[in-house]
Amino acid sequence: MKIVYSKDYDTMARKAANLVGAQILMKPNCVLGLATGSSPIGLYKELIRRYEAGELDFSACHSVNLDEYVGLAKQDPHSYAYFMNDNLFSHINIPKENTNIPDGTNLDAEDECARYEKVMADLGGIDLQVLGIGHNGHVGFNEPEDCFQKATHCVDLKESTIAANTRFFDKKEDVPRKAYTMGIMSIMNARKIVLLASGESKADIIYRMATGPITPQIPASVLQLHQDVTVFCDEPALSVMLEKAPELVNGRPQ
Ligand code: F6R
């Protein structure tokens, strides 16, 4: 796992865009695994800027998103499908039919999870997966549990996750209680992983994810076993790392 320092959020986004952009240049028909949330918004803005500047072409790319709230249609402004259109897809030339996200309106969980597994298998897996990380160490919506869940599944969101996501809704009661999420196996099978985290509230979990025991109680800790993970953080998100394990942080000006 490579941990890369950036002074601030925008620099972090640009550095991550270098890696994602390189993936698209090297393999124009790549499969991108994508995340929602605050962490990748700057990355998506930078990818849009590079597309508008004629530096990137998404016309042959496919995408698979990590997760979606159960019960929300893609036109719902709180759905992750809406987020992706708003923050990325409608600003670049990826064909809409090449974009995939679990269908929150399919309430038959078994059917929807099997469908999504087939989508990913038919695409031949993920070339580069973008991740954020929850304060409790979740990736996608793989919440802390007694064992790692391998495949796409339906989860009951933890209270802490519901509380964290309340900022996107009018009130806490409006946050859906269930979500479909890609499993740990699809994430770990991605050929390359880019994880983004910013802000001091992520500092402790970044340290535990990167240096602590590998445990399903901190789902992101499993990334220590992956061959090609780059973690892009701003300085506040690295504050604990810089104090306790500065030798693991790359790219910090001396
Ligand atoms: C979003 C997702 C979540 C977020 C995580 C961090 O698709 O899968 O795991 O990446 O909750 O969210 P932010 O970036 O908003 O702090």
Coordinates of C-alpha atoms and ligand atoms in Angstrom, one line a residue:
M1 CA 0.0 0.0 0.0
K2 CA 1.5 3.3 -1.1
I3 CA 0.4 6.4 0.9
V4 CA 0.7 9.7 -0.9
Y5 CA 0.8 13.0 0.9
S6 CA -0.9 16.2 -0.4
K7 CA -1.0 19.5 1.3
D8 CA -4.7 20.0 0.6
Y9 CA -7.9 18.5 -1.0
D10 CA -7.4 20.0 -4.5
T11 CA -3.8 18.8 -4.7
M12 CA -4.9 15.3 -3.6
A13 CA -7.6 15.3 -6.3
R14 CA -5.0 16.3 -9.0
K15 CA -2.6 13.6 -7.9
A16 CA -5.3 11.0 -8.0
A17 CA -6.5 12.2 -11.4
N18 CA -2.9 11.6 -12.7
L19 CA -3.3 7.9 -11.8
V20 CA -6.9 7.5 -13.1
G21 CA -6.0 9.5 -16.2
A22 CA -3.0 7.3 -16.9
Q23 CA -5.3 4.3 -16.6
I24 CA -7.6 5.7 -19.3
L25 CA -4.7 6.6 -21.6
M26 CA -3.1 3.2 -21.2
K27 CA -6.3 1.3 -21.7
P28 CA -9.1 3.4 -23.3
N29 CA -11.6 0.6 -22.9
C30 CA -10.9 0.2 -19.2
V31 CA -13.5 -0.7 -16.5
L32 CA -13.5 2.0 -13.8
G33 CA -15.0 1.2 -10.4
L34 CA -16.4 4.4 -9.0
A35 CA -17.5 5.7 -5.6
T36 CA -19.7 8.5 -4.4
G37 CA -19.3 10.8 -1.4
S38 CA -17.2 13.9 -0.7
S39 CA -13.8 12.3 -1.2
P40 CA -13.9 11.7 -5.0
I41 CA -15.7 14.9 -6.0
G42 CA -12.5 16.8 -6.6
L43 CA -11.1 13.9 -8.6
Y44 CA -14.2 13.9 -10.8
K45 CA -13.9 17.7 -11.3
E46 CA -10.3 17.3 -12.4
L47 CA -11.2 14.4 -14.8
I48 CA -14.0 16.6 -16.3
R49 CA -11.5 19.5 -16.7
R50 CA -9.0 17.2 -18.5
Y51 CA -11.8 15.9 -20.7
E52 CA -12.9 19.4 -21.6
A53 CA -9.2 20.2 -22.3
G54 CA -9.1 17.3 -24.8
E55 CA -6.7 15.3 -22.7
L56 CA -9.0 12.4 -21.8
D57 CA -11.5 10.4 -23.8
F58 CA -14.1 8.3 -21.9
S59 CA -15.9 7.0 -25.0
A60 CA -14.7 3.5 -24.7
C61 CA -14.7 3.3 -20.8
H62 CA -17.2 1.3 -18.8
S63 CA -18.0 2.0 -15.1
V64 CA -19.4 0.1 -12.2
N65 CA -20.3 1.9 -9.0
L66 CA -19.7 0.5 -5.6
D67 CA -23.2 1.0 -4.1
E68 CA -26.7 2.4 -4.1
Y69 CA -29.4 3.0 -1.5
V70 CA -32.2 0.5 -1.6
G71 CA -35.5 2.1 -2.4
L72 CA -34.2 5.2 -4.3
A73 CA -34.8 5.6 -8.0
K74 CA -32.1 7.0 -10.2
Q75 CA -34.0 10.2 -10.6
D76 CA -34.0 10.8 -6.8
P77 CA -31.5 13.5 -6.1
H78 CA -30.3 11.5 -3.1
S79 CA -29.6 8.4 -5.1
Y80 CA -26.0 7.5 -6.0
A81 CA -27.0 7.2 -9.7
Y82 CA -28.1 10.9 -9.6
F83 CA -24.8 11.8 -7.8
M84 CA -22.8 10.1 -10.5
N85 CA -24.7 11.8 -13.4
D86 CA -24.5 15.2 -11.6
N87 CA -20.8 15.0 -10.6
L88 CA -19.3 13.1 -13.6
F89 CA -21.2 11.2 -16.2
S90 CA -23.2 14.1 -17.7
H91 CA -20.0 16.2 -18.1
I92 CA -17.9 13.6 -20.0
N93 CA -18.4 11.4 -23.0
I94 CA -18.8 8.1 -21.4
P95 CA -21.8 6.4 -23.1
K96 CA -24.7 6.2 -20.5
E97 CA -25.2 2.5 -21.4
N98 CA -21.6 1.8 -20.3
T99 CA -22.3 3.0 -16.8
N100 CA -23.6 0.6 -14.2
I101 CA -24.8 1.0 -10.7
P102 CA -27.0 -1.3 -8.5
D103 CA -30.7 -0.7 -9.1
G104 CA -32.1 0.7 -5.8
T105 CA -35.7 0.1 -7.1
N106 CA -35.2 -3.6 -7.4
L107 CA -36.4 -4.7 -3.9
D108 CA -35.7 -8.3 -4.6
A109 CA -32.2 -8.3 -3.1
E110 CA -31.2 -11.7 -4.3
D111 CA -32.1 -10.9 -7.9
E112 CA -30.4 -7.5 -7.9
C113 CA -27.2 -8.8 -6.3
A114 CA -27.0 -11.7 -8.8
R115 CA -27.6 -9.2 -11.7
Y116 CA -24.9 -6.9 -10.5
E117 CA -22.4 -9.8 -10.1
K118 CA -23.1 -10.8 -13.7
V119 CA -22.6 -7.2 -14.9
M120 CA -19.1 -7.2 -13.3
A121 CA -18.3 -10.7 -14.6
D122 CA -19.4 -9.8 -18.1
L123 CA -17.1 -6.8 -18.1
G124 CA -14.2 -8.9 -17.1
G125 CA -13.7 -7.3 -13.7
I126 CA -12.5 -3.9 -12.7
D127 CA -9.2 -2.3 -13.9
L128 CA -9.1 0.6 -11.4
Q129 CA -11.4 1.0 -8.4
V130 CA -11.8 4.4 -6.7
L131 CA -12.7 4.2 -3.0
G132 CA -13.5 6.5 -0.1
I133 CA -13.4 5.2 3.5
G134 CA -16.0 5.6 6.2
H135 CA -15.0 6.7 9.7
N136 CA -15.6 3.1 10.8
G137 CA -13.4 1.7 8.1
H138 CA -16.2 0.8 5.7
V139 CA -15.4 0.6 1.9
G140 CA -18.4 0.7 -0.4
F141 CA -21.0 -0.1 2.2
N142 CA -19.1 -3.1 3.6
E143 CA -19.7 -2.3 7.2
P144 CA -17.7 -3.7 10.2
E145 CA -18.8 -7.3 10.7
D146 CA -17.6 -10.6 11.9
C147 CA -16.5 -11.8 8.5
F148 CA -15.8 -10.2 5.1
Q149 CA -18.7 -10.4 2.7
K150 CA -17.4 -11.6 -0.7
A151 CA -20.1 -10.7 -3.3
T152 CA -22.6 -8.0 -3.9
H153 CA -25.1 -7.9 -1.0
C154 CA -27.7 -5.9 0.8
V155 CA -26.6 -4.3 4.0
D156 CA -28.2 -2.7 7.0
L157 CA -26.3 0.6 7.4
K158 CA -24.7 1.2 10.7
E159 CA -26.0 4.1 12.9
S160 CA -22.6 5.9 12.4
T161 CA -22.9 5.6 8.6
I162 CA -26.5 6.9 8.7
A163 CA -25.4 9.8 10.9
A164 CA -22.4 10.6 8.6
N165 CA -24.7 10.6 5.5
T166 CA -27.4 12.7 7.1
R167 CA -25.6 15.7 5.8
F168 CA -26.9 14.9 2.3
F169 CA -30.5 14.7 3.4
D170 CA -33.0 17.2 5.1
K171 CA -33.2 15.0 8.2
K172 CA -31.8 11.8 9.6
E173 CA -35.1 9.9 9.2
D174 CA -34.9 10.4 5.4
V175 CA -31.6 8.5 5.1
P176 CA -32.3 5.0 3.7
R177 CA -31.5 2.2 6.1
K178 CA -30.4 -0.3 3.5
A179 CA -28.0 -0.3 0.6
Y180 CA -26.7 -2.7 -2.1
T181 CA -22.9 -2.8 -2.1
M182 CA -20.2 -4.5 -4.1
G183 CA -18.5 -7.2 -1.9
I184 CA -14.9 -7.3 -0.7
M185 CA -14.0 -9.8 -3.4
S186 CA -14.9 -7.6 -6.3
I187 CA -13.0 -4.7 -4.7
M188 CA -9.9 -6.9 -4.0
N189 CA -10.0 -8.3 -7.5
A190 CA -9.7 -4.9 -9.0
R191 CA -6.3 -4.7 -10.7
K192 CA -5.6 -1.3 -9.2
I193 CA -7.1 0.6 -6.3
V194 CA -7.1 4.3 -5.5
L195 CA -8.4 5.3 -2.1
L196 CA -9.1 9.0 -1.2
A197 CA -9.5 10.5 2.2
S198 CA -9.4 14.1 3.4
G199 CA -10.0 15.9 6.7
E200 CA -8.9 15.3 10.2
S201 CA -11.9 13.1 11.0
K202 CA -10.3 10.4 8.8
A203 CA -6.9 10.6 10.3
D204 CA -7.4 7.8 12.9
I205 CA -9.1 5.3 10.5
I206 CA -6.4 5.9 7.9
Y207 CA -3.7 5.0 10.4
R208 CA -5.6 1.9 11.6
M209 CA -6.5 0.8 8.0
A210 CA -2.9 1.0 6.9
T211 CA -1.0 -0.3 10.0
G212 CA -3.5 -2.2 12.2
P213 CA -4.5 -5.8 12.1
I214 CA -6.4 -7.0 9.0
T215 CA -9.9 -7.6 10.4
P216 CA -13.5 -7.4 9.1
Q217 CA -14.2 -5.0 12.0
I218 CA -12.2 -2.5 9.9
P219 CA -13.1 -3.7 6.3
A220 CA -10.6 -1.4 4.6
S221 CA -7.8 -3.1 6.5
V222 CA -8.1 -6.0 3.9
L223 CA -6.5 -3.6 1.4
Q224 CA -3.2 -4.2 3.0
L225 CA -3.3 -7.6 1.2
H226 CA -3.8 -6.0 -2.3
Q227 CA -0.8 -5.6 -4.6
D228 CA -1.5 -2.2 -6.0
V229 CA -3.3 0.3 -3.7
T230 CA -2.5 4.0 -3.7
V231 CA -4.0 6.0 -0.8
F232 CA -4.2 9.8 -1.6
C233 CA -4.7 11.9 1.5
D234 CA -4.6 15.6 2.4
E235 CA -2.4 16.6 5.3
P236 CA -5.2 16.6 8.0
A237 CA -6.2 13.0 7.1
L238 CA -2.5 12.0 7.5
S239 CA -2.0 13.7 10.9
V240 CA -2.0 10.4 12.9
M241 CA 0.2 8.7 10.3
L242 CA 2.7 11.6 10.3
E243 CA 2.9 11.3 14.0
K244 CA 3.1 7.6 14.4
A245 CA 4.5 6.2 11.2
P246 CA 5.9 9.0 9.1
E247 CA 8.2 6.6 7.2
L248 CA 5.1 5.2 5.5
V249 CA 4.1 8.5 4.0
N250 CA 5.4 9.4 0.5
G251 CA 5.8 12.7 -1.2
R252 CA 5.9 15.0 1.8
P253 CA 8.1 18.0 1.2
Q254 CA 11.1 18.0 3.6
Ligands
F6R1 C1 -19.7 5.8 -1.5 C2 -19.1 4.8 -0.6 C3 -18.7 5.1 0.8 C4 -17.9 6.3 0.9 C5 -17.5 6.6 2.4 C6 -16.7 7.9 2.5 O1 -20.0 5.2 -2.8 O2 -19.0 3.7 -1.0 O3 -17.9 4.0 1.3 O4 -16.8 6.2 0.1 O5 -18.6 6.6 3.2 O6 -17.6 8.9 2.2 P1 -17.0 10.4 2.1 O7 -16.1 10.4 0.9 O8 -18.3 11.3 1.9 O9 -16.3 10.7 3.4

